[in-house]
Amino acid sequence: MIRSITRQKPEEELDQLLDGLGRVFIIGCGTCVTLTHTGGEPEVKAMKETLSNKGKLVTGEMVLPVACDNLTAEALKEYGEQIEQSDVLLIMTCAFGVQTIARQLEKMVVPALDTLFMGKETGVGQFDEICTQCGTCILGETGGICPVTSCHKGLVNGPCGGTSNGKCEIDSEKDCAWTLIYSRLKELNRLDSMRKMQKPRNHHGEPSPGKFKLSA
Amino acid sequence: MSTRTPSKLEKILAAGHLAVTSECGPPRGSDPEAITRKAEMIKDYVDAINITDNQTSVTRLCSLASCIHLKKMGVEPTLQMVTRDRNRIALQSDILGAASFDIYNILCLSGDHQIFGDSPQGQNVFDIDSIQLIQTVRLMRDEGKFLGGDEIKRPPQMFVGAAANPFADPFEIRVPRLAKKIAAGVEFIQTQCIYNLEKFELWVKQARDRGLHEKVYILAGVTPFKSAGMAKYMKNRVPGMDVPDEVVKRMSGVPKEKQAQEGIDICVETIQRLKEVEGVKGFHIMAIEWEEKVPEIVERGGLYPRPKGIDN
């Protein structure tokens, strides 16, 4: 399953963001951030304690089932009064959740997390970015391994000169994407694919910000 | 081979001479003398001088301006261009800028990742890669067109180069990678520094077996060690570098004060041996912050004097 991968902001940054805002309502999420231990029930409780120790008044806290879901509007209503009493909503979800909530309420929002990437759980507690949603998929020519995402330079025409023992020049712990692609294509007897000239990427394939509407 | 551009480097190679190029790293400041002083030391010993483009991702005076300083001295520059920092609009624009100063050589590179340099938090652009940059320059030159398809008035006339690293792994894709760059339109190659001669010779042999040595001029890259410490550093710390143990041993085996000379000797011996290898059409001497040694290396390597009377 795809997960939104997040990291808690440094304490000093949060202190600055909450400076002068005495009454805080905390919102977590039961999905991705629960899995990554950045905004689930225990983290929300810990945040409540931290803020209380700093002299903030926590008017309430809740963990939404799925913060980015449209039902969030309904769930928030249950806490209407506590939310109303607060100066700010401290939101321990990914930025999708933060924005979903911000659209529902006329309240100042402060994200407690930084949103890093859309990741896939590839092992216990291990999340990897395997797709950057570039809009111009070439997986059919790279043995199902994405160089746009997995190569640190996003090279689409083969490796740079920095591969060392199958690892990337910038991180000896990280496999060189093109070595993986080469090995896979060799296994599949499809090395010819590496000869193909990939054209300069169509960055308009992922016009930023992306927008998509189902046709009637 | 016939020539396609006014490049002096191309003419020298086409005439069948072993070419000699070197390179200068621009300063971390705006003093033009930092470039002209280095160029002055080596200009009579080389056919063209590469100017690196923010090498190792450390911010420096730009390659294009440095090339213009060389041009004003009457020295033939090779503009190194990496795709790390600029998108296709900026790259094409800088190619035109270089062409407006009649810069006739370009080396197309992807570039070191920015994490190595002074701005690890900077945006990693890589809008296009080195192969696409080769294609871009050839399109601009040969068809007089921008990537977007529009016509260029007074197209650039550039001899198009790229790098090759015979030592990065997997080894078996290194010759196919060269072939892909040739298919993209590259005309000369400057290789990674060579210390493992057997491996380099095997790479050239595999290139010869595919006839690639007749489709591209290969300039063998050499860098003299200043010390045993530098040899060890290059062996252990520089990605994609292959320094055999016996070379490190040889450098360590002489007293410290004689190591610099030993480094020069190894470099000269490398040139002498590789001169005889079919498919090697010249040398690219990268004497990193040691430009004053280039004349000695060129002379002792039997590459002096340089061909006279060949100009743009």
Tab-separated table of C-alpha atoms in Angstrom, chain A:
chain	number	residue	atom	x	y	z
A	1	MET	CA	0.000	0.000	0.000
A	2	ILE	CA	1.127	3.561	-0.685
A	3	ARG	CA	1.903	5.581	2.409
A	4	SER	CA	2.538	9.219	2.938
A	5	ILE	CA	5.902	9.317	4.697
A	6	THR	CA	6.451	11.999	7.307
A	7	ARG	CA	8.938	13.169	9.892
A	8	GLN	CA	8.290	15.232	13.000
A	9	LYS	CA	9.478	18.796	12.755
A	10	PRO	CA	12.297	19.804	15.094
A	11	GLU	CA	11.071	21.052	18.453
A	12	GLU	CA	12.567	24.529	17.981
A	13	GLU	CA	10.681	24.992	14.735
A	14	LEU	CA	7.409	23.973	16.382
A	15	ASP	CA	8.093	26.345	19.278
A	16	GLN	CA	8.481	29.196	16.801
A	17	LEU	CA	5.361	28.235	14.881
A	18	LEU	CA	3.324	28.106	18.095
A	19	ASP	CA	4.846	31.227	19.597
A	20	GLY	CA	2.118	33.421	21.104
A	21	LEU	CA	-0.549	30.781	20.529
A	22	GLY	CA	-1.541	29.557	24.003
A	23	ARG	CA	-4.516	27.277	23.283
A	24	VAL	CA	-3.839	24.320	21.063
A	25	PHE	CA	-6.039	21.550	19.642
A	26	ILE	CA	-4.047	18.532	18.425
A	27	ILE	CA	-5.105	16.317	15.529
A	28	GLY	CA	-3.491	12.994	14.570
A	29	CYS	CA	-4.384	10.413	11.943
A	30	GLY	CA	-5.011	6.685	12.123
A	31	THR	CA	-3.450	5.786	8.807
A	32	CYS	CA	0.041	6.500	7.450
A	33	VAL	CA	1.344	8.541	10.386
A	34	THR	CA	0.190	5.852	12.797
A	35	LEU	CA	2.230	3.333	10.835
A	36	THR	CA	5.315	5.545	10.785
A	37	HIS	CA	4.878	6.531	14.458
A	38	THR	CA	4.784	10.226	13.656
A	39	GLY	CA	1.155	11.150	14.338
A	40	GLY	CA	-0.788	8.222	15.780
A	41	GLU	CA	-2.438	7.948	19.191
A	42	PRO	CA	0.813	7.626	21.226
A	43	GLU	CA	2.483	10.524	19.418
A	44	VAL	CA	-0.550	12.756	19.904
A	45	LYS	CA	-0.527	11.923	23.633
A	46	ALA	CA	3.190	12.658	23.861
A	47	MET	CA	2.729	15.955	22.048
A	48	LYS	CA	-0.048	16.895	24.457
A	49	GLU	CA	2.298	16.307	27.362
A	50	THR	CA	5.160	18.229	25.765
A	51	LEU	CA	2.953	21.224	25.053
A	52	SER	CA	1.396	21.146	28.534
A	53	ASN	CA	4.879	21.154	30.031
A	54	LYS	CA	5.639	24.234	27.972
A	55	GLY	CA	2.660	25.994	29.499
A	56	LYS	CA	0.266	25.607	26.584
A	57	LEU	CA	-3.379	24.812	27.211
A	58	VAL	CA	-4.389	21.820	25.128
A	59	THR	CA	-8.120	22.301	24.538
A	60	GLY	CA	-8.441	18.765	23.211
A	61	GLU	CA	-7.015	16.149	20.887
A	62	MET	CA	-8.326	13.639	18.413
A	63	VAL	CA	-7.051	11.026	15.983
A	64	LEU	CA	-8.962	11.132	12.726
A	65	PRO	CA	-9.423	7.733	11.057
A	66	VAL	CA	-8.170	8.984	7.678
A	67	ALA	CA	-7.339	12.689	7.732
A	68	CYS	CA	-7.220	13.100	3.947
A	69	ASP	CA	-10.705	11.593	3.525
A	70	ASN	CA	-13.735	13.749	2.810
A	71	LEU	CA	-15.451	12.340	5.918
A	72	THR	CA	-12.964	14.342	7.966
A	73	ALA	CA	-15.428	17.241	7.860
A	74	GLU	CA	-17.974	15.129	9.779
A	75	ALA	CA	-15.433	13.791	12.256
A	76	LEU	CA	-14.223	17.285	13.113
A	77	LYS	CA	-17.761	18.393	13.987
A	78	GLU	CA	-17.752	16.081	17.005
A	79	TYR	CA	-15.016	18.200	18.544
A	80	GLY	CA	-16.526	21.528	17.497
A	81	GLU	CA	-16.420	23.145	20.899
A	82	GLN	CA	-12.855	22.192	21.789
A	83	ILE	CA	-11.682	23.261	18.372
A	84	GLU	CA	-13.563	26.531	18.749
A	85	GLN	CA	-11.785	27.261	22.024
A	86	SER	CA	-8.333	26.865	20.513
A	87	ASP	CA	-6.075	29.490	18.932
A	88	VAL	CA	-4.488	26.988	16.594
A	89	LEU	CA	-4.791	23.441	15.301
A	90	LEU	CA	-1.533	21.503	15.590
A	91	ILE	CA	-1.866	18.817	12.967
A	92	MET	CA	0.157	15.635	13.200
A	93	THR	CA	-0.758	14.276	9.779
A	94	CYS	CA	0.865	14.503	6.395
A	95	ALA	CA	0.313	17.659	4.356
A	96	PHE	CA	-2.683	16.034	2.635
A	97	GLY	CA	-4.385	15.842	5.998
A	98	VAL	CA	-3.303	19.342	6.991
A	99	GLN	CA	-4.821	20.799	3.843
A	100	THR	CA	-7.990	18.734	4.061
A	101	ILE	CA	-8.557	20.034	7.593
A	102	ALA	CA	-7.613	23.611	6.682
A	103	ARG	CA	-10.303	23.606	4.007
A	104	GLN	CA	-12.955	22.626	6.548
A	105	LEU	CA	-12.312	25.038	9.342
A	106	GLU	CA	-11.616	28.723	9.644
A	107	LYS	CA	-8.744	28.124	11.982
A	108	MET	CA	-5.054	28.673	11.871
A	109	VAL	CA	-3.277	25.356	11.172
A	110	VAL	CA	0.287	24.416	12.060
A	111	PRO	CA	1.769	21.184	10.667
A	112	ALA	CA	3.733	19.231	13.244
A	113	LEU	CA	5.269	17.053	10.551
A	114	ASP	CA	7.195	17.447	7.327
A	115	THR	CA	5.856	15.344	4.469
A	116	LEU	CA	8.706	13.578	2.705
A	117	PHE	CA	7.389	11.335	-0.045
A	118	MET	CA	4.847	8.769	-1.136
A	119	GLY	CA	6.414	5.531	-0.034
A	120	LYS	CA	5.911	1.832	-0.182
A	121	GLU	CA	6.579	-0.398	2.800
A	122	THR	CA	9.302	-2.661	1.486
A	123	GLY	CA	10.180	-4.375	4.748
A	124	VAL	CA	9.276	-4.157	8.403
A	125	GLY	CA	9.522	-0.475	9.270
A	126	GLN	CA	11.186	0.264	5.949
A	127	PHE	CA	9.575	2.699	3.517
A	128	ASP	CA	11.003	3.513	0.106
A	129	GLU	CA	10.121	6.020	-2.533
A	130	ILE	CA	9.700	4.024	-5.699
A	131	CYS	CA	7.627	6.397	-7.821
A	132	THR	CA	7.763	10.182	-8.107
A	133	GLN	CA	4.600	10.320	-10.206
A	134	CYS	CA	6.442	11.952	-13.100
A	135	GLY	CA	3.628	11.385	-15.558
A	136	THR	CA	5.792	9.741	-18.223
A	137	CYS	CA	6.337	6.142	-17.144
A	138	ILE	CA	9.278	4.272	-18.693
A	139	LEU	CA	9.103	1.181	-16.472
A	140	GLY	CA	8.373	-0.904	-19.567
A	141	GLU	CA	11.908	-0.286	-20.771
A	142	THR	CA	13.757	-0.536	-17.478
A	143	GLY	CA	12.704	-3.926	-16.213
A	144	GLY	CA	10.133	-2.474	-13.846
A	145	ILE	CA	12.702	-0.447	-11.877
A	146	CYS	CA	12.272	3.313	-11.992
A	147	PRO	CA	15.473	5.286	-12.682
A	148	VAL	CA	13.650	8.612	-12.497
A	149	THR	CA	13.026	7.871	-8.817
A	150	SER	CA	15.741	5.416	-7.848
A	151	CYS	CA	18.733	7.117	-9.499
A	152	HIS	CA	19.833	10.136	-7.466
A	153	LYS	CA	20.324	12.043	-10.705
A	154	GLY	CA	17.154	10.676	-12.311
A	155	LEU	CA	19.213	9.570	-15.304
A	156	VAL	CA	17.125	7.821	-17.945
A	157	ASN	CA	19.823	6.824	-20.438
A	158	GLY	CA	22.060	4.658	-18.295
A	159	PRO	CA	24.360	5.045	-15.311
A	160	CYS	CA	26.804	7.833	-14.577
A	161	GLY	CA	30.468	7.055	-13.937
A	162	GLY	CA	30.147	6.929	-10.192
A	163	THR	CA	28.924	3.374	-9.619
A	164	SER	CA	31.131	1.576	-7.138
A	165	ASN	CA	30.616	-2.090	-6.292
A	166	GLY	CA	27.026	-1.769	-7.428
A	167	LYS	CA	26.364	1.117	-5.049
A	168	CYS	CA	25.563	4.761	-5.701
A	169	GLU	CA	28.382	7.299	-5.461
A	170	ILE	CA	26.427	9.401	-3.013
A	171	ASP	CA	25.432	6.620	-0.632
A	172	SER	CA	27.363	3.394	-0.247
A	173	GLU	CA	24.281	1.844	1.386
A	174	LYS	CA	22.121	2.481	-1.647
A	175	ASP	CA	22.069	0.269	-4.709
A	176	CYS	CA	22.865	1.921	-8.033
A	177	ALA	CA	19.514	1.972	-9.841
A	178	TRP	CA	21.169	1.340	-13.191
A	179	THR	CA	23.103	-1.657	-11.927
A	180	LEU	CA	19.783	-3.111	-10.760
A	181	ILE	CA	18.193	-2.320	-14.120
A	182	TYR	CA	21.118	-3.859	-15.979
A	183	SER	CA	20.948	-7.063	-13.927
A	184	ARG	CA	17.192	-7.322	-14.354
A	185	LEU	CA	17.281	-6.732	-18.105
A	186	LYS	CA	20.096	-9.247	-18.447
A	187	GLU	CA	18.013	-11.850	-16.593
A	188	LEU	CA	15.105	-11.101	-18.888
A	189	ASN	CA	17.349	-11.200	-21.947
A	190	ARG	CA	16.242	-7.671	-22.786
A	191	LEU	CA	19.525	-5.745	-22.627
A	192	ASP	CA	18.579	-4.147	-25.945
A	193	SER	CA	16.322	-1.821	-23.972
A	194	MET	CA	19.388	-0.059	-22.598
A	195	ARG	CA	20.328	1.026	-26.102
A	196	LYS	CA	17.129	2.962	-26.555
A	197	MET	CA	17.593	6.726	-26.488
A	198	GLN	CA	15.193	8.151	-23.948
A	199	LYS	CA	14.148	11.633	-24.968
A	200	PRO	CA	14.310	14.622	-22.621
A	201	ARG	CA	11.548	14.045	-20.141
A	202	ASN	CA	8.191	15.685	-20.661
A	203	HIS	CA	7.864	17.607	-17.438
A	204	HIS	CA	4.509	18.750	-18.668
A	205	GLY	CA	3.421	15.136	-18.145
A	206	GLU	CA	3.184	16.138	-14.486
A	207	PRO	CA	2.116	19.771	-14.733
A	208	SER	CA	2.646	21.154	-11.291
A	209	PRO	CA	0.274	21.458	-9.518
A	210	GLY	CA	-1.280	18.292	-10.953
A	211	LYS	CA	-4.951	18.296	-11.778
A	212	PHE	CA	-7.130	15.498	-13.097
A	213	LYS	CA	-10.808	15.434	-13.921
A	214	LEU	CA	-12.776	12.351	-14.935
A	215	SER	CA	-14.429	12.942	-18.257
A	216	ALA	CA	-18.209	12.620	-18.218
